XYZ file of N, CA and C in Angstrom:
399
model
N 101.966 42.417 106.654
C 102.520 43.606 106.962
C 102.968 43.595 108.479
N 104.334 43.968 108.589
C 105.013 44.016 109.707
C 104.520 45.079 110.742
N 104.122 44.572 112.142
C 103.701 45.450 112.770
C 104.790 46.353 113.708
N 104.543 47.725 113.789
C 105.860 48.509 114.298
C 106.054 48.113 115.832
N 107.303 48.084 116.114
C 107.802 47.590 117.399
C 107.727 48.566 118.417
N 107.369 48.190 119.634
C 107.204 49.084 120.764
C 108.767 49.290 121.401
N 108.922 50.435 121.838
C 110.110 50.717 122.490
C 109.798 51.604 123.804
N 110.610 51.066 125.016
C 110.081 51.592 126.374
C 110.207 53.291 126.323
N 111.093 53.859 125.415
C 111.403 55.133 125.408
C 110.185 55.928 124.837
N 109.193 55.316 124.234
C 108.080 55.644 123.714
C 107.090 56.547 124.646
N 107.209 56.021 125.923
C 106.570 56.575 127.122
C 106.915 58.070 127.350
N 108.402 58.149 127.531
C 108.851 59.287 127.778
C 108.500 60.436 126.766
N 108.771 60.055 125.562
C 108.532 60.794 124.274
C 107.042 61.232 124.153
N 106.059 60.486 124.526
C 104.898 60.813 124.572
C 104.600 61.837 125.502
N 104.881 61.546 126.710
C 104.777 62.609 127.840
C 105.450 63.889 127.581
N 106.564 63.770 127.000
C 107.230 65.146 126.413
C 106.562 65.945 125.281
N 105.813 65.081 124.447
C 105.059 65.683 123.292
C 103.810 66.293 123.979
N 103.100 65.726 124.907
C 101.883 66.182 125.361
C 102.210 67.340 126.471
N 103.341 67.284 126.992
C 103.572 68.244 128.227
C 103.828 69.701 127.888
N 103.503 70.082 126.512
C 103.749 71.395 126.180
C 102.769 72.427 126.764
N 103.053 73.633 127.024
C 102.225 74.441 127.529
C 101.026 74.778 126.704
N 99.765 74.882 127.153
C 98.584 74.953 126.301
C 98.375 76.323 125.687
N 99.184 77.278 126.166
C 98.962 78.496 125.442
C 100.364 79.129 125.178
N 100.584 80.130 124.433
C 101.646 80.807 124.058
C 101.443 82.270 124.125
N 102.454 83.048 124.407
C 102.240 84.686 124.212
C 103.024 85.124 123.022
N 102.333 85.955 122.339
C 102.743 86.589 121.267
C 102.789 88.058 121.420
N 103.489 88.895 120.755
C 103.287 90.354 120.779
C 102.262 90.879 119.623
N 101.395 91.772 120.146
C 100.597 92.449 118.913
C 101.184 93.797 118.991
N 101.736 94.061 117.631
C 102.531 95.547 117.452
C 101.476 96.326 116.612
N 101.482 97.560 117.065
C 100.763 98.501 116.123
C 101.850 99.584 115.797
N 101.553 100.036 114.637
C 102.789 100.824 113.946
C 102.088 102.236 113.675
N 102.893 103.261 113.730
C 102.692 104.654 113.261
C 102.838 104.572 111.618
N 102.215 105.424 110.929
C 102.395 105.521 109.458
C 103.853 105.530 108.738
N 104.728 106.104 109.838
C 105.893 106.170 109.279
C 106.764 105.009 109.744
N 106.094 103.916 110.069
C 106.759 102.522 110.477
C 107.245 102.552 111.935
N 107.271 103.606 112.660
C 107.653 103.418 114.077
C 106.809 102.525 114.751
N 107.064 102.092 115.930
C 106.112 101.245 116.842
C 105.378 102.096 117.671
N 104.113 101.910 117.544
C 103.164 102.723 118.302
C 102.890 102.139 119.632
N 102.761 100.864 119.694
C 102.447 99.915 121.081
C 102.846 98.469 120.603
N 102.968 97.955 121.634
C 103.203 96.474 121.866
C 102.320 95.999 123.059
N 101.694 94.950 122.669
C 100.788 94.363 123.898
C 100.767 92.527 123.701
N 101.036 91.953 124.842
C 101.090 90.729 124.635
C 99.704 90.101 124.377
N 99.461 89.120 123.644
C 98.409 88.256 123.305
C 98.644 86.827 123.578
N 97.577 86.329 124.317
C 97.638 84.664 124.692
C 96.977 84.099 123.585
N 97.595 83.184 123.069
C 97.053 82.321 122.046
C 97.259 80.860 122.282
N 96.040 80.213 121.886
C 96.231 78.654 122.134
C 97.445 77.983 121.423
N 98.203 77.202 122.057
C 99.216 76.369 121.159
C 98.433 75.348 120.521
N 99.002 74.778 119.576
C 98.367 73.612 118.796
C 98.002 72.430 119.835
N 96.808 71.968 119.639
C 96.112 70.903 120.523
C 97.091 69.669 120.365
N 97.744 69.064 121.165
C 98.454 67.816 121.022
C 97.442 66.812 120.828
N 97.731 65.886 119.813
C 97.021 64.805 119.348
C 97.643 63.372 119.396
N 97.027 62.420 119.557
C 97.689 61.080 119.478
C 97.812 60.773 117.933
N 97.224 61.357 117.091
C 97.524 61.151 115.734
C 98.705 61.593 115.261
N 99.022 62.927 115.846
C 100.205 63.638 115.461
C 101.439 62.945 116.211
N 101.123 62.353 117.406
C 102.278 61.835 118.031
C 102.678 60.646 117.309
N 101.563 59.622 116.949
C 101.959 58.517 116.418
C 102.713 58.780 115.057
N 102.321 59.859 114.341
C 103.117 60.199 113.058
C 104.569 60.522 113.407
N 104.732 61.309 114.559
C 105.989 61.748 114.786
C 107.001 60.659 115.244
N 106.464 59.404 115.526
C 107.436 58.322 115.879
C 107.267 57.325 114.569
N 106.585 57.627 113.625
C 106.468 56.741 112.329
C 105.562 55.480 112.571
N 104.436 55.530 113.325
C 103.625 54.386 113.417
C 102.200 54.976 113.322
N 101.114 53.915 112.824
C 99.844 54.309 112.946
C 99.309 54.476 114.402
N 98.142 55.155 114.548
C 97.442 55.251 115.871
C 97.180 53.781 116.330
N 96.770 52.975 115.427
C 96.361 51.513 115.939
C 97.583 50.911 116.664
N 98.638 51.254 116.504
C 99.974 50.664 117.111
C 99.900 51.098 118.709
N 99.428 52.540 118.748
C 99.302 52.901 120.119
C 98.326 52.313 120.962
N 97.110 51.958 120.330
C 96.059 51.196 120.996
C 96.556 49.780 121.327
N 97.420 49.164 120.496
C 97.842 47.825 120.777
C 98.804 47.870 121.879
N 99.817 48.770 121.879
C 100.822 48.840 122.881
C 100.121 49.263 124.306
N 98.958 49.873 124.343
C 98.307 50.167 125.573
C 97.857 48.681 126.304
N 97.384 47.888 125.323
C 96.925 46.465 125.922
C 98.056 45.472 126.313
N 99.234 45.823 125.701
C 100.362 44.799 125.753
C 101.408 45.347 126.757
N 101.483 46.580 127.130
C 102.446 47.165 127.852
C 101.979 48.133 128.927
N 101.792 47.695 130.309
C 101.080 48.472 131.229
C 101.747 49.914 131.379
N 103.059 50.040 131.211
C 103.671 51.316 131.465
C 103.330 52.239 130.305
N 103.146 51.785 129.160
C 102.718 52.507 127.998
C 101.246 53.055 128.196
N 100.324 52.095 128.828
C 98.930 52.451 129.115
C 98.843 53.723 130.042
N 99.885 53.544 131.185
C 99.912 54.565 132.210
C 100.415 55.916 131.592
N 101.417 55.869 130.684
C 101.868 57.010 129.965
C 100.760 57.584 129.268
N 100.066 56.749 128.413
C 98.846 57.166 127.587
C 97.831 58.054 128.377
N 97.255 57.381 129.514
C 96.399 58.009 130.331
C 96.792 59.394 130.819
N 98.072 59.480 131.167
C 98.757 60.854 131.681
C 98.636 61.823 130.306
N 99.022 61.392 129.324
C 98.995 62.217 128.113
C 97.546 62.654 127.680
N 96.710 61.769 128.025
C 95.262 62.135 127.609
C 94.803 63.341 128.609
N 95.226 62.991 129.800
C 95.028 64.236 130.855
C 95.519 65.446 130.471
N 96.787 65.454 130.035
C 97.542 66.770 129.642
C 96.726 67.243 128.455
N 96.238 66.493 127.509
C 95.546 66.914 126.305
C 94.010 67.470 126.660
N 93.481 66.914 127.788
C 92.207 67.354 128.230
C 92.381 68.884 128.973
N 93.568 68.840 129.617
C 93.899 70.111 130.264
C 94.059 71.287 129.287
N 94.909 71.055 128.110
C 94.945 71.916 127.149
C 93.631 72.262 126.330
N 93.054 71.385 126.123
C 91.412 71.643 125.483
C 90.721 72.470 126.607
N 90.750 72.041 127.742
C 89.898 72.815 128.836
C 90.340 74.231 129.020
N 91.583 74.514 129.017
C 92.148 75.799 129.344
C 91.986 76.689 128.092
N 92.032 76.328 126.770
C 91.675 77.021 125.694
C 90.446 77.369 125.355
N 89.695 76.132 125.528
C 88.110 76.342 125.503
C 87.537 77.282 126.439
N 88.145 77.462 127.531
C 87.492 78.300 128.547
C 87.884 79.812 128.213
N 88.957 79.779 127.663
C 89.686 81.133 127.344
C 89.089 81.628 126.180
N 88.352 80.974 125.284
C 87.793 81.314 123.982
C 88.823 81.148 122.935
N 89.729 80.302 123.039
C 90.920 80.117 122.210
C 90.385 79.266 121.099
N 89.398 78.486 121.235
C 88.994 77.466 120.322
C 87.588 78.098 119.715
N 87.276 77.657 118.519
C 85.852 77.681 118.078
C 85.045 76.924 118.906
N 83.612 77.501 119.484
C 83.099 76.766 120.315
C 82.488 75.554 119.730
N 82.123 75.389 118.465
C 81.754 74.260 117.851
C 82.752 73.151 117.901
N 83.978 73.510 117.582
C 85.049 72.616 117.741
C 85.285 72.031 119.162
N 85.340 72.855 119.899
C 85.443 72.647 121.522
C 84.359 71.649 121.904
N 83.273 72.086 121.629
C 82.068 71.031 122.092
C 82.342 69.535 121.334
N 82.544 69.536 120.058
C 82.655 68.472 119.296
C 83.911 67.434 119.911
N 85.042 68.192 120.144
C 86.168 67.554 120.485
C 85.934 66.588 122.000
N 85.494 67.898 122.795
C 84.969 67.338 124.178
C 84.068 66.139 124.304
N 83.251 65.996 123.341
C 82.328 64.899 123.353
C 82.771 63.619 122.599
N 83.430 63.931 121.465
C 83.855 62.505 120.729
C 85.397 62.163 121.224
N 86.293 62.975 121.638
C 87.623 62.615 121.809
C 87.836 62.318 123.450
N 86.988 63.204 124.217
C 87.230 63.023 125.724
C 85.940 62.594 126.403
N 85.060 62.232 125.726
C 83.754 61.555 126.385
C 82.936 62.427 127.285
N 83.013 63.732 127.078
C 82.028 64.615 127.686
C 80.638 64.535 126.892
N 79.664 64.836 127.705
C 78.276 64.764 126.823
C 77.218 65.550 127.676
N 76.280 65.669 126.832
C 74.884 66.497 127.418
C 74.085 65.819 128.352
N 74.076 64.440 128.273
C 73.164 63.805 129.098
C 73.646 63.584 130.460
N 72.413 63.297 131.317
C 72.638 62.969 132.736
C 73.413 61.562 132.890
N 74.464 61.805 133.671
C 75.221 60.300 133.815
C 74.309 59.142 134.031
N 74.819 58.144 133.497
C 73.863 56.869 133.697
C 73.989 56.464 135.236
N 72.781 56.090 135.616
C 72.783 55.671 137.120
C 72.406 56.751 137.997
N 72.393 57.941 137.413
C 72.049 59.297 138.328
C 70.666 59.632 138.281
N 69.911 59.517 139.233
C 68.333 59.923 139.016
C 68.181 61.362 138.711
N 67.089 61.561 137.997
C 66.783 62.999 137.663
C 65.286 63.135 138.211
N 64.870 64.124 138.806
C 63.653 64.413 139.305
C 63.094 65.363 138.561
N 61.907 65.002 137.992
C 60.886 65.896 137.205
C 59.640 66.078 138.137
N 59.483 67.431 138.154
C 58.145 67.889 138.768
C 57.161 68.365 137.867
N 55.887 67.777 137.754
C 54.858 68.286 136.956
C 53.863 68.817 137.622
N 53.381 69.969 137.398
C 52.315 70.714 138.113
C 51.324 70.829 137.212
N 50.145 70.229 137.682
C 48.958 70.408 136.698
C 48.147 71.737 137.302
N 47.733 72.478 136.366
C 47.073 73.809 136.595
C 45.616 73.631 135.913
N 44.628 73.917 136.771
C 43.289 74.011 136.399
C 43.041 75.197 135.491
C-alpha cells in the first residue's frame, strides 16, 4: 500500500482547521402564539471540537500519516503541537462553560490531552496520620 505523501502546505491547513473559535453565538427566539417574535436572546454554544481524525479525513489521509509526518518533518511536528494547544484551549473553554457533557470532558482530557487524577510523578505527597487513644 502506498503511503500518502507529505506536502508543506499541510502545516498551514492544519493550523487553519484548528484555529476556529471554540464557541459560536446563536439566537434563541421565543414566539407569541400568533407567530410574532416575543424575544430574542443570544446563546453561546460550543463549536464542534476539532480533532486530528477529522483533519486527517479532510486531507484524505489516515491519522497514522500525521504521526509519521511528525517524526519526518520538524515543521509539521511544530504545527501539530500548536494545533494540539488550540484543541486543548477549545476543550478547556467549553468544559469550563458547561458546553460539554462532564463525563466526556473528563474522558477526553485524560485520554487525548494527558490530564490525570494522580499526583504528578516525582512530586512528594505529605500524609499526616494522627493516632487517637
